[in-house]
Coordinates of C-alpha atoms and ligand atoms in Angstrom, one line a residue:
M1 CA -13.2 -17.4 8.1
T2 CA -9.7 -19.0 8.2
D3 CA -8.4 -21.9 10.3
L4 CA -6.3 -19.5 12.3
D5 CA -4.2 -21.7 14.5
T6 CA -3.6 -19.1 17.0
A7 CA -4.3 -18.9 20.6
L8 CA -5.0 -15.1 20.2
P9 CA -8.7 -14.7 20.7
Q10 CA -10.3 -12.8 17.7
R11 CA -12.0 -10.0 19.8
R12 CA -12.0 -6.4 20.7
H13 CA -11.3 -6.2 24.4
L14 CA -9.9 -3.1 26.3
V15 CA -8.7 -3.5 29.9
T16 CA -7.1 0.2 30.3
E17 CA -7.4 3.3 28.5
I18 CA -5.6 3.7 25.1
P19 CA -2.7 3.9 25.4
G20 CA -2.4 2.2 28.7
P21 CA 0.2 2.7 31.6
R22 CA 2.8 0.1 30.1
S23 CA 2.6 1.6 26.7
R24 CA 2.9 5.2 28.1
E25 CA 6.0 3.9 30.1
L26 CA 7.4 2.6 26.8
H27 CA 6.7 5.7 25.0
S28 CA 8.7 7.7 27.4
R29 CA 11.7 5.3 26.9
R30 CA 11.1 5.7 23.1
T31 CA 11.0 9.6 23.3
A32 CA 14.5 9.4 24.8
A33 CA 16.0 7.0 22.5
V34 CA 14.2 7.0 19.2
A35 CA 14.5 10.0 16.7
S36 CA 11.4 12.1 16.8
G37 CA 11.4 12.1 13.0
V38 CA 10.1 8.7 13.0
G39 CA 6.2 9.0 13.9
S40 CA 3.6 6.4 15.1
T41 CA -0.1 6.6 14.3
L42 CA -1.1 4.9 17.6
P43 CA 1.7 4.5 20.3
V44 CA 0.2 1.2 21.7
Y45 CA 3.2 -0.9 22.1
V46 CA 2.5 -4.4 20.7
E47 CA 3.0 -7.7 22.4
R48 CA 1.4 -10.0 19.9
A49 CA -0.8 -9.9 16.8
G50 CA -2.6 -12.4 14.6
G51 CA -5.7 -12.6 12.4
G52 CA -7.5 -9.3 12.8
V53 CA -6.3 -8.2 16.4
I54 CA -3.2 -6.6 17.8
V55 CA -2.7 -7.3 21.5
D56 CA -0.6 -4.5 23.4
V57 CA 1.6 -4.8 26.4
D58 CA -1.1 -3.7 28.6
G59 CA -3.4 -6.7 27.5
N60 CA -5.7 -4.6 25.2
S61 CA -6.8 -6.4 22.1
L62 CA -7.4 -4.1 19.3
I63 CA -9.0 -4.6 15.9
D64 CA -6.7 -4.1 13.2
L65 CA -7.8 -2.2 10.1
G66 CA -4.3 -1.2 9.1
S67 CA -2.3 -4.4 8.5
G68 CA 0.8 -2.3 9.3
I69 CA 0.0 -0.5 6.1
A70 CA -1.1 -3.1 3.7
V71 CA 1.5 -5.6 4.7
V72 CA 0.2 -8.6 6.7
N73 CA -2.5 -9.3 4.2
V74 CA -2.3 -13.0 5.2
G75 CA -2.5 -12.1 8.9
N76 CA 0.2 -11.2 11.5
S77 CA 2.3 -14.2 12.4
N78 CA 0.3 -16.3 9.9
P79 CA 0.9 -20.0 11.0
L80 CA 2.5 -21.2 7.7
V81 CA 4.5 -18.1 7.3
V82 CA 5.9 -18.7 10.9
D83 CA 6.5 -22.4 10.1
R84 CA 8.3 -21.7 6.9
V85 CA 10.4 -19.0 8.4
S86 CA 11.4 -21.0 11.3
E87 CA 12.6 -23.7 9.2
Q88 CA 14.5 -21.4 7.0
V89 CA 16.3 -19.6 9.9
D90 CA 17.1 -23.0 11.2
R91 CA 19.0 -24.0 7.8
F92 CA 20.7 -20.5 7.0
T93 CA 19.8 -16.8 7.6
H94 CA 21.9 -15.2 4.9
T95 CA 24.5 -15.9 2.2
C96 CA 24.0 -13.1 0.0
F97 CA 22.3 -14.2 -3.3
M98 CA 25.1 -12.3 -5.1
V99 CA 27.8 -14.5 -3.5
T100 CA 26.2 -18.0 -3.0
P101 CA 22.7 -18.1 -4.2
Y102 CA 19.7 -20.4 -3.0
E103 CA 16.3 -21.7 -4.4
G104 CA 13.9 -19.5 -2.5
Y105 CA 15.0 -16.5 -4.2
V106 CA 14.5 -18.3 -7.7
A107 CA 11.2 -19.6 -6.6
V108 CA 9.8 -16.1 -5.3
C109 CA 10.9 -14.9 -8.9
E110 CA 8.9 -17.8 -10.5
E111 CA 5.8 -17.0 -8.6
L112 CA 6.1 -13.3 -9.4
A113 CA 6.3 -14.2 -13.2
R114 CA 3.2 -16.4 -12.9
L115 CA 1.1 -13.9 -10.6
T116 CA 1.7 -10.5 -12.1
P117 CA -0.2 -9.2 -15.0
G118 CA 0.3 -10.6 -18.6
D119 CA 1.6 -13.9 -20.0
H120 CA 4.9 -12.6 -21.6
A121 CA 8.2 -13.8 -20.6
K122 CA 9.0 -12.1 -17.2
K123 CA 12.1 -12.0 -14.9
S124 CA 12.5 -10.3 -11.6
A125 CA 15.0 -8.9 -9.1
L126 CA 14.4 -8.7 -5.4
F127 CA 15.0 -6.0 -3.0
N128 CA 14.4 -5.0 0.7
S129 CA 12.0 -1.9 0.5
G130 CA 9.3 -0.7 -1.7
A131 CA 11.4 2.3 -2.2
E132 CA 14.2 0.4 -3.4
A133 CA 12.2 -1.4 -5.7
V134 CA 10.8 1.8 -7.2
E135 CA 14.5 3.2 -7.6
N136 CA 15.6 -0.1 -9.3
A137 CA 12.5 0.1 -11.7
V138 CA 13.7 3.4 -12.7
K139 CA 17.3 2.4 -13.3
I140 CA 16.1 -0.6 -15.3
A141 CA 13.7 1.6 -17.5
R142 CA 16.5 4.3 -18.2
Q143 CA 19.1 1.5 -19.1
A144 CA 16.4 -0.1 -21.4
T145 CA 15.5 3.0 -23.0
G146 CA 18.7 5.1 -23.1
R147 CA 16.2 7.9 -21.9
Q148 CA 16.1 9.8 -18.7
A149 CA 12.6 11.6 -18.0
V150 CA 10.3 9.8 -15.5
V151 CA 6.7 11.0 -15.4
V152 CA 4.7 10.7 -12.2
F153 CA 1.5 12.0 -10.9
D154 CA -0.2 14.4 -8.5
H155 CA -0.8 12.7 -5.1
A156 CA 1.8 9.9 -5.7
Y157 CA 3.7 8.0 -3.2
H158 CA 6.8 6.2 -4.1
G159 CA 9.1 6.3 -0.9
R160 CA 11.3 8.4 1.1
T161 CA 14.8 7.8 -0.4
N162 CA 16.4 10.5 -2.6
L163 CA 15.1 9.5 -5.8
T164 CA 11.8 8.3 -4.5
M165 CA 11.2 11.6 -2.7
A166 CA 11.4 13.2 -6.1
L167 CA 8.9 10.9 -7.3
T168 CA 6.4 11.4 -4.4
A169 CA 4.1 14.4 -4.6
K170 CA 3.6 15.6 -0.9
N171 CA 5.9 18.0 0.6
M172 CA 5.0 17.7 4.2
P173 CA 6.1 15.5 5.9
Y174 CA 8.1 13.3 3.1
K175 CA 10.1 16.1 1.4
H176 CA 10.3 19.4 3.3
G177 CA 13.8 20.4 4.0
F178 CA 15.3 17.2 2.4
G179 CA 16.3 18.6 -1.1
P180 CA 17.9 18.9 -3.7
F181 CA 15.8 16.1 -5.1
A182 CA 16.8 14.0 -8.2
P183 CA 16.4 15.7 -11.7
E184 CA 14.5 14.5 -14.6
I185 CA 11.0 13.9 -12.8
Y186 CA 7.9 15.6 -14.3
R187 CA 4.6 15.4 -12.5
V188 CA 1.2 15.7 -14.3
P189 CA -2.4 15.5 -13.0
M190 CA -3.8 12.2 -12.0
S191 CA -7.4 11.0 -12.6
Y192 CA -9.1 12.0 -9.4
P193 CA -12.9 11.6 -10.0
Y194 CA -14.0 13.3 -6.9
R195 CA -12.0 16.4 -7.3
D196 CA -11.7 16.8 -11.1
Q197 CA -14.1 19.6 -11.7
P198 CA -15.8 19.2 -14.1
E199 CA -15.7 15.5 -13.8
L200 CA -13.6 13.8 -16.4
T201 CA -13.9 10.2 -18.0
G202 CA -10.6 8.4 -17.6
A203 CA -9.9 9.0 -21.3
Q204 CA -10.2 12.8 -20.7
A205 CA -7.9 12.7 -17.6
A206 CA -5.5 10.6 -19.6
A207 CA -5.5 13.2 -22.6
R208 CA -4.9 16.0 -20.0
A209 CA -1.9 14.3 -18.6
L210 CA -0.6 13.2 -21.9
A211 CA -0.8 16.5 -23.7
L212 CA 1.3 17.9 -20.8
I213 CA 3.9 15.2 -21.3
E214 CA 4.0 15.8 -24.9
S215 CA 4.5 19.5 -24.7
Q216 CA 6.7 19.7 -21.6
V217 CA 8.7 16.6 -21.8
G218 CA 8.7 15.2 -25.2
A219 CA 7.4 11.8 -25.9
G220 CA 11.0 10.5 -27.1
N221 CA 12.6 11.9 -23.8
V222 CA 10.3 9.6 -21.7
A223 CA 12.0 6.7 -20.1
A224 CA 9.1 5.6 -17.9
V225 CA 5.7 6.6 -16.7
L226 CA 5.3 5.4 -13.0
I227 CA 1.9 5.1 -11.3
E228 CA 0.2 3.5 -8.5
P229 CA -3.1 1.9 -10.1
I230 CA -5.0 2.9 -6.8
Q231 CA -3.0 5.7 -5.1
G232 CA -2.1 4.6 -1.5
E233 CA -0.7 7.3 0.7
G234 CA -2.2 9.9 -1.7
G235 CA -5.8 8.9 -0.5
F236 CA -6.9 5.9 -2.1
V237 CA -7.4 7.7 -5.3
V238 CA -9.2 5.3 -7.8
P239 CA -8.6 6.7 -11.3
A240 CA -11.7 7.0 -13.7
E241 CA -12.2 3.8 -15.8
G242 CA -10.1 3.8 -18.9
F243 CA -7.3 6.1 -17.5
L244 CA -4.8 3.5 -16.8
P245 CA -5.5 1.7 -20.2
A246 CA -4.9 5.0 -21.9
I247 CA -1.7 5.8 -20.3
S248 CA -0.2 2.2 -20.8
Q249 CA -1.3 2.4 -24.5
W250 CA 0.5 5.8 -24.8
C251 CA 3.7 4.5 -23.3
R252 CA 3.5 1.5 -25.8
E253 CA 3.5 3.9 -28.6
A254 CA 6.1 6.3 -27.3
G255 CA 8.5 3.5 -26.5
A256 CA 8.2 4.4 -22.8
V257 CA 8.3 1.9 -20.0
F258 CA 4.9 1.6 -18.0
I259 CA 5.7 1.0 -14.5
A260 CA 2.8 0.0 -12.1
D261 CA 3.7 0.6 -8.4
E262 CA 1.5 -2.2 -6.8
I263 CA 3.6 -1.9 -3.7
Q264 CA 0.3 -1.1 -1.6
T265 CA -2.4 -2.5 -4.0
G266 CA -0.7 -6.0 -4.8
F267 CA -1.1 -9.2 -3.4
C268 CA -5.0 -9.7 -3.4
R269 CA -5.5 -6.3 -1.5
T270 CA -7.8 -4.8 -3.9
G271 CA -9.8 -8.1 -4.7
D272 CA -7.5 -9.0 -7.5
W273 CA -4.1 -10.2 -7.5
F274 CA -2.9 -6.9 -8.7
A275 CA -4.9 -3.8 -9.0
C276 CA -4.0 -3.5 -12.7
D277 CA -5.9 -6.8 -13.3
A278 CA -9.2 -5.1 -12.9
E279 CA -9.0 -3.3 -16.2
G280 CA -6.7 -5.9 -17.9
V281 CA -3.7 -3.4 -17.9
V282 CA -0.4 -5.0 -18.5
P283 CA 2.6 -3.1 -17.2
D284 CA 6.1 -3.5 -18.6
L285 CA 7.5 -3.4 -15.0
V286 CA 5.7 -3.9 -11.6
T287 CA 7.0 -2.9 -8.3
T288 CA 5.9 -5.0 -5.3
A289 CA 6.7 -5.1 -1.4
K290 CA 4.6 -5.0 1.6
G291 CA 1.9 -7.7 1.1
I292 CA 4.4 -10.0 -0.5
A293 CA 6.0 -11.5 2.5
G294 CA 3.5 -11.4 5.3
G295 CA 5.6 -8.9 7.4
L296 CA 9.0 -9.7 6.5
P297 CA 11.0 -7.1 4.5
L298 CA 11.0 -8.0 0.7
A299 CA 10.4 -6.0 -2.5
A300 CA 10.6 -6.8 -6.3
V301 CA 10.7 -5.5 -9.6
T302 CA 9.3 -7.8 -12.1
G303 CA 8.9 -7.2 -15.7
R304 CA 9.4 -8.1 -19.6
A305 CA 12.4 -10.2 -19.7
E306 CA 14.0 -8.2 -22.4
L307 CA 13.9 -5.0 -20.3
M308 CA 15.0 -6.6 -17.1
D309 CA 18.0 -8.1 -18.9
A310 CA 19.0 -4.8 -20.4
V311 CA 21.1 -4.1 -17.2
H312 CA 24.7 -5.3 -17.2
T313 CA 25.5 -8.1 -14.6
G314 CA 26.2 -6.7 -11.3
G315 CA 24.1 -3.6 -12.1
L316 CA 21.3 -4.5 -9.8
G317 CA 21.6 -5.9 -6.3
G318 CA 22.4 -5.3 -2.8
T319 CA 23.5 -7.2 0.3
Y320 CA 20.1 -8.3 1.6
G321 CA 18.0 -8.2 -1.5
G322 CA 16.0 -11.5 -1.5
N323 CA 17.0 -12.5 1.9
P324 CA 16.2 -16.3 2.5
V325 CA 14.1 -15.7 5.3
A326 CA 12.0 -13.2 3.7
C327 CA 11.8 -15.4 0.4
A328 CA 10.5 -18.4 2.5
A329 CA 8.0 -16.0 4.2
A330 CA 6.9 -14.8 0.7
L331 CA 6.4 -18.3 -0.6
A332 CA 4.3 -19.2 2.5
S333 CA 2.3 -15.9 1.8
I334 CA 1.6 -16.6 -1.7
E335 CA 0.6 -20.3 -0.9
T336 CA -1.8 -18.9 1.7
M337 CA -3.3 -16.3 -0.7
R338 CA -3.8 -19.2 -3.3
E339 CA -5.1 -21.8 -0.9
Q340 CA -7.4 -19.5 1.2
D341 CA -8.5 -17.4 -1.9
L342 CA -7.6 -14.1 -0.4
V343 CA -8.7 -12.5 -3.7
G344 CA -12.2 -13.7 -2.8
A345 CA -11.8 -12.7 0.8
A346 CA -10.7 -9.1 -0.2
R347 CA -13.7 -8.9 -2.5
A348 CA -15.9 -10.0 0.5
I349 CA -14.5 -7.4 2.7
G350 CA -15.3 -4.6 0.2
D351 CA -18.7 -6.0 -0.3
T352 CA -19.2 -5.8 3.6
M353 CA -17.6 -2.3 4.0
L354 CA -18.7 -0.2 1.1
P355 CA -22.6 -0.5 1.5
R356 CA -22.2 0.2 5.2
L357 CA -19.8 3.3 4.5
R358 CA -22.2 4.4 1.7
A359 CA -25.3 4.2 4.0
L360 CA -23.2 6.2 6.6
Q361 CA -22.4 8.9 4.0
E362 CA -26.2 9.3 3.3
R363 CA -26.6 10.4 6.7
T364 CA -23.2 12.3 7.2
P365 CA -22.7 15.4 5.1
S366 CA -19.2 15.8 6.1
I367 CA -18.4 12.3 4.1
G368 CA -17.5 13.6 0.6
E369 CA -16.7 10.3 -1.0
V370 CA -16.7 6.6 -0.2
R371 CA -14.2 4.7 -2.4
G372 CA -11.7 1.9 -2.9
R373 CA -11.7 -1.6 -4.0
G374 CA -11.8 -4.8 -2.3
A375 CA -9.9 -4.5 1.1
M376 CA -8.5 -1.0 0.3
I377 CA -11.2 1.2 1.2
A378 CA -11.5 4.9 2.1
V379 CA -13.7 7.8 3.1
E380 CA -12.9 11.3 2.0
L381 CA -14.0 14.0 4.7
V382 CA -15.0 17.5 3.7
R383 CA -16.7 20.5 5.1
P384 CA -20.5 20.0 4.5
G385 CA -21.8 21.2 1.3
T386 CA -18.3 21.7 -0.1
T387 CA -15.3 19.6 -1.3
E388 CA -13.2 21.6 1.1
P389 CA -10.8 19.0 3.0
D390 CA -11.5 18.4 6.6
A391 CA -8.3 16.9 7.8
E392 CA -9.2 17.9 11.6
L393 CA -12.2 15.7 11.4
A394 CA -10.2 12.8 9.9
G395 CA -7.9 13.2 12.8
R396 CA -10.7 13.2 15.4
I397 CA -12.5 10.3 14.0
A398 CA -9.3 8.4 13.7
R399 CA -8.4 9.2 17.4
A400 CA -12.2 8.1 18.4
C401 CA -11.7 4.8 16.8
H402 CA -8.3 4.3 18.4
A403 CA -9.7 5.2 21.9
E404 CA -12.4 2.4 21.3
G405 CA -9.8 -0.3 20.2
V406 CA -9.8 0.0 16.4
V407 CA -6.7 0.8 14.4
V408 CA -7.5 3.0 11.6
L409 CA -5.2 5.1 9.4
T410 CA -5.4 8.5 7.8
A411 CA -3.9 9.5 4.3
G412 CA -4.3 11.9 1.6
T413 CA -2.6 14.9 0.2
F414 CA -4.8 17.0 2.5
G415 CA -4.9 14.6 5.3
N416 CA -8.5 14.3 5.1
V417 CA -8.9 10.6 4.1
L418 CA -9.7 7.8 6.6
R419 CA -8.4 4.7 5.1
F420 CA -9.1 1.1 5.9
L421 CA -6.8 -1.8 5.1
P422 CA -7.9 -4.9 7.1
P423 CA -5.9 -8.1 7.1
L424 CA -7.6 -10.4 4.3
V425 CA -8.1 -13.2 6.9
I426 CA -10.0 -10.8 9.4
D427 CA -13.3 -12.5 10.8
Q428 CA -16.4 -11.1 9.4
E429 CA -17.8 -10.4 13.0
L430 CA -14.6 -8.5 13.9
L431 CA -15.0 -6.4 10.8
T432 CA -18.6 -5.8 11.4
E433 CA -17.7 -4.8 14.9
A434 CA -15.1 -2.4 13.7
L435 CA -17.6 -0.8 11.3
D436 CA -19.8 -0.2 14.3
V437 CA -17.0 1.6 16.2
V438 CA -16.4 3.8 12.9
E439 CA -20.0 4.6 12.7
A440 CA -20.3 5.6 16.4
A441 CA -17.3 7.7 16.0
F442 CA -19.0 9.5 13.1
A443 CA -22.2 9.9 15.2
T444 CA -20.3 11.6 18.0
H445 CA -17.8 13.7 16.0
A446 CA -19.3 14.5 12.7
D447 CA -22.0 17.2 12.0
S448 CA -25.5 15.5 11.7
P449 CA -27.4 16.1 8.6
V450 CA -28.6 19.7 8.0
Ligands
PLZ1 N1 5.2 2.8 -3.1 C1 2.7 2.7 -3.5 O1 2.6 2.6 -0.6 C2 5.0 2.6 1.0 C3 4.9 4.3 3.6 C4 4.5 4.9 4.8 P1 8.7 1.3 1.4 N2 3.7 3.2 1.6 C5 3.8 3.3 3.1 C6 5.5 5.9 5.2 O2 5.1 7.1 5.9 O3 6.7 5.8 5.3 C7 5.0 2.6 -0.5 C8 4.0 2.6 -1.3 C9 3.9 2.9 -2.6 C10 6.3 2.6 -2.5 C11 6.3 2.7 -1.0 C12 7.5 2.6 -0.4 O4 7.8 1.5 0.3 O5 8.8 -0.3 1.7 O6 8.2 2.0 2.5 O7 9.9 1.8 1.0

């Protein structure tokens, strides 16, 4: 669907088993040199990637349904990103914005002000990683409110640094053995329509969470409520309609900062520029990263100008935050999203995937739920006839897809969610072929209807 000016054929083509001999060789070097705490979903070592494919060192061409965890929304080595990055690298690679600034940083902040939800005056600060953006959003909210408590949700994922580990819900692998964690973090139940028994409307789920905040934290102590509008690592949990608006309304009344973590959902992924747009929710602060810069490390906090400016000069920063090469990549990515209508492309991906996966669900009792929006789609696996999570099956299906040359990821508090995050520029045909592979994996590995 795009004018991919790449020599990389957009096809699935396996020439060895997965992983092949050269990948296995690299893997044994890696095992000797790389700390084992860093994992890899699929140890095929990459040689090239573009559009919807990843080519490994053995010459296998795999279909990419992961986008490096929702990062290469505009496609890997997107031609415009490559051009702009090369041009920037040629001019200068780093000065440190806090020493001698440059236009690219300012231009990215201007784009963020235009694109993020709401038409109020906004300002931004740039960082290197999602976790760093989340940490800084909390710093800003605390400074602006003079309060300390931060409210987060069950199944939340916000990063692996000390503060963000405390904000993240899941113990294994993110927190286990890494405490003590930062104080003044309070966790309340998320709206999780598939698992809320009895099913709660968005308003009811919000009332459940808000009652706990009021009784256990106290509205006047809350600096910020931090939420992913669709949870990512937690299993692509889409809250019931009305949940986010109710939480954001409560924040407004309580004088608390409503922070939307759009690190995984942002930049067209869900079929809107930002997932909050779907219900017209306007956060006070938004954190972004991943999709913003087509694969280069960049992150941002964007928000109400008066909140952002509550911090004293020098209170925010970092050596590399808003690196000029990453800013050039972000500007090229944003231009691509706009010109190639990647919002529309993400919607089209959802329109292809959801009906096929729902049809698969009809004949597969171990599929408890198919959910998601745009190009952020998941399948939750359970033991047939129950809602008991089946992580083992999710792993088996993922491995079967990998063996057939389709990169899929798993997620979820219970590890039982298969998730799909294709690059938004993926060919329809390639996407259809990937879905054939997923269906075949279910046909072989999941129980047949009873
Ligand atoms: N907030 C919503 O999705 C990163 C992490 C994978 P960083 N998610 C992928 C892993 O196992 O480390 C993420 C996110 C949301 C924050 C983050 C953190 O972003 O750029 O990884 O720090």
